[in-house]
Structure formats: C-alpha cells, structure tokens
CSV table of C-alpha atoms in Angstrom, one decimal:
chain,number,residue,atom,x,y,z
R,254,MET,CA,16.8,-4.7,-19.5
R,255,GLU,CA,19.8,-2.5,-18.7
R,256,MET,CA,19.4,1.1,-19.9
R,257,GLU,CA,22.1,2.7,-22.1
R,258,LYS,CA,24.6,4.8,-20.3
R,259,ASN,CA,24.3,8.0,-22.3
R,260,SER,CA,25.4,10.6,-19.8
R,261,LEU,CA,28.3,11.3,-17.6
R,262,THR,CA,28.0,12.6,-14.1
R,263,LEU,CA,30.6,13.8,-11.5
R,264,THR,CA,30.5,15.3,-8.1
R,265,VAL,CA,33.8,17.0,-7.1
R,266,VAL,CA,35.3,18.3,-3.9
R,267,ALA,CA,37.9,21.0,-4.5
R,268,ASN,CA,39.8,23.5,-2.4
R,269,MET,CA,39.0,26.7,-4.3
R,270,THR,CA,38.3,30.4,-4.0
R,271,SER,CA,35.0,32.1,-4.5
R,272,ASN,CA,34.1,34.6,-7.2
R,273,TYR,CA,33.1,38.2,-6.6
R,274,SER,CA,29.7,39.8,-6.9
R,275,GLU,CA,28.7,43.2,-5.8
R,276,GLY,CA,31.2,45.9,-4.9
R,277,LEU,CA,30.6,48.8,-2.5
R,278,GLY,CA,33.0,51.6,-3.3
R,279,ASN,CA,36.4,50.1,-3.2
R,280,ILE,CA,35.3,47.0,-1.3
R,281,SER,CA,34.8,43.7,-3.2
R,282,SER,CA,32.5,41.1,-1.7
R,283,ILE,CA,32.5,37.4,-2.6
R,284,GLN,CA,29.3,35.7,-3.9
R,285,LYS,CA,27.3,33.8,-1.3
R,286,VAL,CA,24.2,31.8,-0.8
R,287,PHE,CA,22.1,31.6,2.3
R,288,LYS,CA,20.9,28.2,3.7
R,289,ASN,CA,20.3,26.7,7.1
R,290,LYS,CA,20.2,30.3,8.5
R,291,LYS,CA,23.9,30.7,7.5
R,292,ALA,CA,25.9,32.3,4.7
R,293,TYR,CA,28.1,30.1,2.5
R,294,ALA,CA,30.7,31.3,0.0
R,295,ILE,CA,30.3,30.0,-3.5
R,296,ARG,CA,31.8,29.9,-6.9
R,297,SER,CA,28.8,30.3,-9.1
R,298,ARG,CA,28.0,27.8,-11.8
R,299,GLU,CA,28.3,30.6,-14.4
R,300,SER,CA,31.9,31.3,-13.2
R,301,LEU,CA,32.7,27.6,-13.1
R,302,LYS,CA,31.3,27.1,-16.6
R,303,ASN,CA,33.2,30.0,-18.1
R,304,ALA,CA,36.5,28.7,-16.5
R,305,ILE,CA,35.9,25.2,-17.9
R,306,MET,CA,35.0,26.5,-21.4
R,307,VAL,CA,38.1,28.7,-21.5
R,308,GLN,CA,40.6,26.2,-20.1
R,309,SER,CA,39.2,23.3,-22.2
R,310,GLY,CA,39.8,25.4,-25.4
R,311,MET,CA,36.1,25.2,-26.1
R,312,TYR,CA,36.0,29.0,-26.4
R,313,ASP,CA,38.9,29.2,-28.8
R,314,ASP,CA,36.5,29.6,-31.7
R,315,LEU,CA,34.1,31.9,-30.0
R,316,GLN,CA,32.7,34.7,-32.1
R,317,THR,CA,30.4,37.4,-30.7
R,318,SER,CA,28.0,39.8,-32.3
R,319,VAL,CA,26.6,43.1,-31.1
R,320,ASP,CA,23.1,43.6,-32.5
R,321,GLY,CA,21.0,45.1,-29.9
R,322,ALA,CA,22.5,42.6,-27.5
R,323,THR,CA,26.0,41.2,-27.1
R,324,GLN,CA,25.7,37.5,-27.9
R,325,LYS,CA,27.4,34.5,-29.4
R,326,LEU,CA,27.4,34.6,-33.1
R,327,VAL,CA,25.2,31.8,-34.6
R,328,THR,CA,24.3,31.2,-38.3
R,329,SER,CA,23.4,28.2,-40.4
R,330,GLU,CA,27.1,28.0,-41.3
R,331,LEU,CA,28.3,28.5,-37.7
R,332,ASN,CA,26.4,26.4,-35.2
R,333,ALA,CA,27.0,23.9,-32.4
R,334,SER,CA,28.0,21.1,-34.9
R,335,ASN,CA,31.1,23.0,-36.0
R,336,CYS,CA,31.7,25.6,-33.3
R,337,ARG,CA,32.8,24.3,-30.0
R,338,ALA,CA,32.1,27.6,-28.2
R,339,LEU,CA,28.4,26.9,-28.8
R,340,GLU,CA,28.4,23.6,-27.0
R,341,GLY,CA,27.7,25.4,-23.8
R,342,GLY,CA,24.4,26.7,-25.2
R,343,TYR,CA,23.3,29.9,-26.8
R,344,MET,CA,20.4,32.2,-27.5
R,345,ASN,CA,20.7,34.3,-30.6
R,346,THR,CA,18.1,36.9,-31.4
R,347,SER,CA,19.6,38.2,-34.7
R,348,GLY,CA,17.0,37.7,-37.4
R,349,LYS,CA,15.1,34.5,-36.5
R,350,ALA,CA,15.6,33.8,-32.8
R,351,ASN,CA,17.4,30.5,-32.1
R,352,LYS,CA,18.0,28.9,-28.7
R,353,ARG,CA,20.0,25.7,-27.8
R,354,ASN,CA,20.4,24.5,-24.3
R,355,SER,CA,23.8,23.5,-23.0
R,356,SER,CA,24.8,19.9,-23.4
R,357,PHE,CA,26.4,20.0,-19.9
R,358,TYR,CA,25.3,21.3,-16.6
R,359,LEU,CA,27.0,22.5,-13.5
R,360,THR,CA,25.9,23.4,-10.0
R,361,ASP,CA,27.3,26.2,-7.9
R,362,ALA,CA,30.4,25.2,-6.0
R,363,ILE,CA,29.3,25.7,-2.4
R,364,SER,CA,31.6,25.9,0.6
R,365,CYS,CA,31.4,23.1,3.1
R,366,GLU,CA,31.6,25.5,6.0
R,367,SER,CA,29.6,28.6,6.7
R,368,PHE,CA,31.3,31.9,5.8
R,369,ILE,CA,33.6,33.7,8.2
R,370,ASN,CA,34.5,37.2,7.0
R,371,GLU,CA,38.2,37.6,6.2
R,372,THR,CA,38.9,41.0,4.8
R,373,ARG,CA,42.2,41.8,3.1
R,374,PHE,CA,43.5,45.4,3.0
R,375,HIS,CA,45.7,46.6,0.2
R,376,ASN,CA,46.8,49.8,-1.6
R,377,ASN,CA,48.6,50.9,-4.7
R,378,LEU,CA,51.4,52.7,-2.8
R,379,PHE,CA,54.2,51.6,-5.1
R,380,LEU,CA,52.5,52.9,-8.2
R,381,ALA,CA,51.4,56.1,-6.5
R,382,SER,CA,54.9,56.7,-5.2
R,383,ASN,CA,56.3,56.2,-8.7
R,384,TYR,CA,53.9,58.7,-10.1
R,385,ALA,CA,54.5,61.2,-7.3
R,386,LYS,CA,58.3,60.9,-7.9
R,387,THR,CA,58.0,61.4,-11.6
R,388,ASN,CA,55.7,64.4,-11.3
R,389,LYS,CA,57.3,65.9,-8.2
R,390,ILE,CA,54.3,65.5,-6.0
R,391,ASN,CA,54.4,65.3,-2.2
R,392,LEU,CA,52.7,62.0,-1.6
R,393,GLN,CA,51.8,62.8,2.0
R,394,ASP,CA,50.2,66.2,1.2
R,395,ASN,CA,48.7,65.2,-2.2
R,396,ALA,CA,47.9,61.5,-2.0
R,397,GLY,CA,44.8,61.9,-4.1
R,398,GLU,CA,46.7,63.8,-6.9
R,399,ALA,CA,49.2,60.9,-6.9
R,400,GLY,CA,46.4,58.4,-7.3
R,401,LEU,CA,47.0,56.7,-3.9
R,402,MET,CA,44.0,54.5,-3.2
R,403,PRO,CA,43.4,51.9,-0.5
R,404,TYR,CA,41.1,48.9,-1.3
R,405,GLN,CA,39.7,45.9,0.5
R,406,TYR,CA,38.2,42.6,-0.5
R,407,GLU,CA,36.7,39.6,1.2
R,408,TYR,CA,38.7,36.5,0.8
R,409,ASP,CA,37.7,32.9,0.9
R,410,LYS,CA,39.5,29.7,-0.1
R,411,SER,CA,37.8,26.6,1.2
R,412,LEU,CA,36.6,23.1,0.4
R,413,LYS,CA,33.7,23.4,-2.0
R,414,VAL,CA,31.4,20.8,-3.6
R,415,TYR,CA,30.0,21.0,-7.2
R,416,SER,CA,28.5,18.6,-9.7
R,417,LEU,CA,28.8,18.3,-13.5
R,418,THR,CA,26.6,16.3,-15.8
R,419,ILE,CA,27.2,15.9,-19.5
R,420,ASP,CA,24.4,14.7,-21.9
R,421,LEU,CA,26.5,12.6,-24.3
R,422,GLU,CA,23.6,12.3,-26.8
R,423,MET,CA,23.4,16.1,-27.1
R,424,ILE,CA,27.1,16.8,-27.7
R,425,GLY,CA,27.8,18.2,-31.2
R,426,LYS,CA,24.1,18.3,-32.2
R,427,ASP,CA,22.3,21.5,-33.3
R,428,GLU,CA,18.6,20.8,-34.0
R,429,ASN,CA,18.0,24.4,-35.1
R,430,PHE,CA,20.0,23.7,-38.2
R,431,ASN,CA,19.7,19.9,-38.4
R,432,GLU,CA,23.5,19.6,-38.1
R,433,GLU,CA,25.6,17.2,-36.2
R,434,ALA,CA,29.4,16.8,-35.5
R,435,ASN,CA,31.1,13.4,-36.3
R,436,LYS,CA,31.9,11.0,-33.5
R,437,ASN,CA,35.6,11.9,-33.3
R,438,GLU,CA,34.7,15.6,-32.7
R,439,LYS,CA,32.1,14.7,-30.1
R,440,GLU,CA,34.6,12.6,-28.2
R,441,GLU,CA,37.3,15.3,-28.3
R,442,ARG,CA,34.8,17.8,-26.9
R,443,VAL,CA,33.9,15.6,-23.9
R,444,ILE,CA,37.5,14.8,-23.2
R,445,ALA,CA,38.4,18.5,-23.3
R,446,ILE,CA,35.8,19.3,-20.7
R,447,LEU,CA,37.1,16.4,-18.5
R,448,ASP,CA,40.7,17.6,-18.9
R,449,ALA,CA,39.6,21.1,-17.8
R,450,VAL,CA,37.9,19.7,-14.7
R,451,GLU,CA,40.9,17.5,-13.8
R,452,TYR,CA,43.4,20.4,-14.0
R,453,LEU,CA,41.1,23.3,-13.2
R,454,HIS,CA,42.7,26.5,-12.1
R,455,LEU,CA,41.4,30.0,-11.7
R,456,ILE,CA,42.8,33.5,-11.9
R,457,VAL,CA,41.4,35.5,-8.9
R,458,LYS,CA,42.5,39.1,-8.1
R,459,GLY,CA,45.6,38.5,-10.3
R,460,ASN,CA,46.6,35.3,-8.4
R,461,LEU,CA,46.7,31.7,-9.7
R,462,ASP,CA,44.3,29.4,-7.8
R,463,ASN,CA,44.6,25.7,-8.0
R,464,ALA,CA,41.0,24.2,-8.1
R,465,GLU,CA,41.8,20.6,-9.0
R,466,PRO,CA,39.6,17.8,-7.5
R,467,ILE,CA,40.8,16.3,-4.2
R,468,PHE,CA,37.8,13.9,-4.3
R,469,VAL,CA,35.6,12.9,-7.2
R,470,VAL,CA,32.9,10.3,-7.6
R,471,GLY,CA,30.8,9.4,-10.6
R,472,GLY,CA,31.2,8.0,-14.1
R,473,MET,CA,29.1,6.9,-17.1
R,474,SER,CA,25.4,6.9,-16.2
R,475,ASP,CA,21.9,6.1,-17.6
R,476,ARG,CA,20.5,9.1,-15.7
R,477,LYS,CA,21.0,12.6,-16.9
R,478,THR,CA,21.1,14.1,-13.4
R,479,HIS,CA,23.6,15.1,-10.8
R,480,TYR,CA,23.4,11.6,-9.2
R,481,PHE,CA,25.8,12.3,-6.3
R,482,GLU,CA,24.8,15.9,-5.5
R,483,ASN,CA,22.9,15.1,-2.4
R,484,VAL,CA,25.2,12.5,-0.8
R,485,VAL,CA,28.7,14.2,-1.0
R,486,LYS,CA,29.0,16.2,2.2
R,487,VAL,CA,32.1,17.4,4.1
R,488,VAL,CA,31.7,18.3,7.8
R,489,ASP,CA,34.7,19.6,9.8
R,490,GLU,CA,37.0,18.4,7.0
R,491,ASN,CA,35.6,14.9,7.2
R,492,LEU,CA,33.9,13.3,4.1
R,493,LEU,CA,30.7,11.8,5.3
R,494,ILE,CA,30.6,8.2,4.4
R,495,THR,CA,27.0,7.3,4.5
R,496,ASP,CA,25.0,4.2,3.5
R,497,ASP,CA,23.4,6.2,0.7
R,498,LEU,CA,26.8,7.3,-0.7
R,499,LYS,CA,28.0,3.7,-0.6
R,500,TYR,CA,24.8,2.4,-2.2
R,501,LYS,CA,25.0,4.9,-5.1
R,502,ILE,CA,28.7,4.1,-5.8
R,503,LYS,CA,27.8,0.4,-6.1
R,504,GLN,CA,25.5,1.2,-9.0
R,505,GLY,CA,28.5,1.1,-11.3
R,506,TYR,CA,30.4,4.3,-10.3
R,507,LYS,CA,34.0,5.0,-9.3
R,508,VAL,CA,35.8,7.1,-6.7
R,509,GLY,CA,39.0,9.2,-7.1
R,510,LEU,CA,41.0,10.6,-4.2
R,511,LEU,CA,44.0,12.9,-4.1
R,512,LYS,CA,46.0,11.6,-1.2
R,513,GLY,CA,47.7,14.2,1.1
R,514,ASN,CA,45.5,14.4,4.2
R,515,ASN,CA,43.1,16.8,2.6
R,516,PHE,CA,40.4,15.1,4.7
R,517,LYS,CA,40.8,14.2,8.3
R,518,ASN,CA,39.3,10.8,7.6
R,519,GLU,CA,41.5,9.9,4.6
R,520,LEU,CA,42.3,6.5,5.9
R,521,GLU,CA,38.6,5.7,6.4
R,522,ILE,CA,37.9,6.9,2.8
R,523,GLU,CA,40.6,4.6,1.5
R,524,ARG,CA,39.4,1.6,3.5
R,525,THR,CA,35.6,2.1,2.8
R,526,LEU,CA,35.3,3.5,-0.7
R,527,ASP,CA,38.4,1.9,-2.3
R,528,PRO,CA,39.3,5.1,-4.3
R,529,VAL,CA,41.8,5.2,-7.2
R,530,PRO,CA,44.2,8.2,-7.9
R,531,ILE,CA,42.5,11.2,-9.5
R,532,SER,CA,44.6,10.7,-12.7
R,533,THR,CA,43.5,7.1,-12.9
R,534,PHE,CA,39.8,8.0,-12.4
R,535,PHE,CA,39.9,10.5,-15.3
R,536,ASN,CA,41.9,8.3,-17.6
R,537,THR,CA,39.4,5.5,-17.1
R,538,LEU,CA,36.5,7.8,-17.7
R,539,LYS,CA,38.1,9.1,-20.9
R,540,THR,CA,38.5,5.5,-22.2
R,541,GLU,CA,34.8,4.9,-21.5
R,542,VAL,CA,33.9,8.1,-23.4
R,543,LYS,CA,35.9,6.8,-26.4
R,544,GLU,CA,34.1,3.5,-26.2
R,545,TYR,CA,30.8,5.2,-26.1
R,546,TYR,CA,31.5,7.1,-29.3
R,547,GLY,CA,32.7,3.9,-31.0
R,548,GLU,CA,36.4,4.3,-31.0
C-alpha cells in the first residue's frame, strides 16, 4: 500500500553569501561550522528562515509583544490558523505558556568548499570629509573628531547546500487553540514559501545578493525528512552524481537545473539526471501542492 505524500522536501544548491556572527571591535566575522578538521562558511538556518518568512510575505502580519521577553504575539484570537507569521513556530509565555513547532524546517546552508579568509577593508571617508568640511575640522589632524573610522569584514560568496522540508499536514493548524485554516489558505502559504525559495535574495552589508537555486532536487514525499540532505554534494564545482542520488531521485522526485555552466559537469548532469528548468520544477511542484489541498 502506497503511503500518502503529505510532505514536501527540497535540497538546494545556491551561490550565496554567509551571514555574520561575532564582531571584534570594527571587524565583522562570518558564521562558520567546523567539520572534517576544516572551517566552512555558512548561512545559518535561522538567517535563511527569516529571509524566507520576510520575502514570502509570511511576516507581513507579524505582531510582537514585550512582556518580560520580546516574542511573537499569540492569543486565542491570533494564532497560527489566521496569522501567517506564526506558521514558522512560536513560544509565547504571556499568561499560559503556549508552544507550537514550525511546520517547515531548514538546515544551515553550508559552503561546499572550506573557508579561505578574504577580508575587505573600508572606511567612511566621504561622510567624515563632509562633516569635517561643514564643521571646519582639519581631517588629517582631527580624524577622530570628524568621525573617520576604518572597518573590516570577512567576505564569502560560494556554492552552498541547504535543505527545506514542509509538513503539509501541519500547515495552518494550531492545536493550542483547536483552530485550523481553510484549504485555500494552506495552499497559499506553501506556495508563498516556494516562491521565496525560487527567487531568494538577501541584503548583506547593504548589498543585494542573489541566492536563487542553481540546482534543486526533491518534491512531494511520504517522508517528513530532508530526504536528499546526505546525497547532494559539490566538490571542485562538480555535482557528485552517485548511485545513491540517482536511486533516491527514482523514488518519484524531480531535478531542476539553472543552465549557465554553474557546475563544471553541467553536461553530465543534463545527460544523467534529466533536469528541467528551475521555473518548470517549481511550477510543477506548486501544481502538486494545489492538488494535495484539493484544488
């Protein structure tokens, strides 16, 4: 007996920047993980999730409360069934404590190559010069008074891999209040998340960073897990086409590829995995989501 496909799982390769963690004085360092005795730049799952929630419009109805802690506002009248901002989970301790897990999960986006430090050096010379001119300050003699300040930050933009899994049964449900959104609302929420992933972009240090998928594999699934997390690997800009990857794809999943020699073995990917354009991949998936919710 075939199990119902009640979840959606994707593993994505994207050329994206990392997010920043600790700062030391005026030096910003990117977030990293350590594995295989090497450091790898990452965009954390929290950073990814926030970007997806904002760009999908899911945070448009976000309300926050400050009551001992700054947290998402949750009440019997405002819960995950009628507030999209709560779809990503919440824990509210105002009055009776209520907790709802997220209906979708992300992994960190981890760089495919170990980190090599690239530090960028900047200053605010134009602003300091403007202030010095206005206030008749000699910039060379009184740089501090004029506010001149150098700063540095680590920079990384590299191929990164992350996974996303959505529990389609949990979308729009809030068991804390026995409330549930209608099917149309559930469908719109899932499609909004997929749209955000397809066209993902990030604002980093004031610059626009395109983080769209250049390779994606997955689809509707009967397993609520990151099914392709352990088989999508990129080494020296080559996508590893293993027997395990091919076997998993044959279990009813699809592959999307953004052509443009983003991988050295693009021709092998086309010949072996039979990918469709990224837009086709997501359009097909959105149609399957609509069918799942009964459209």
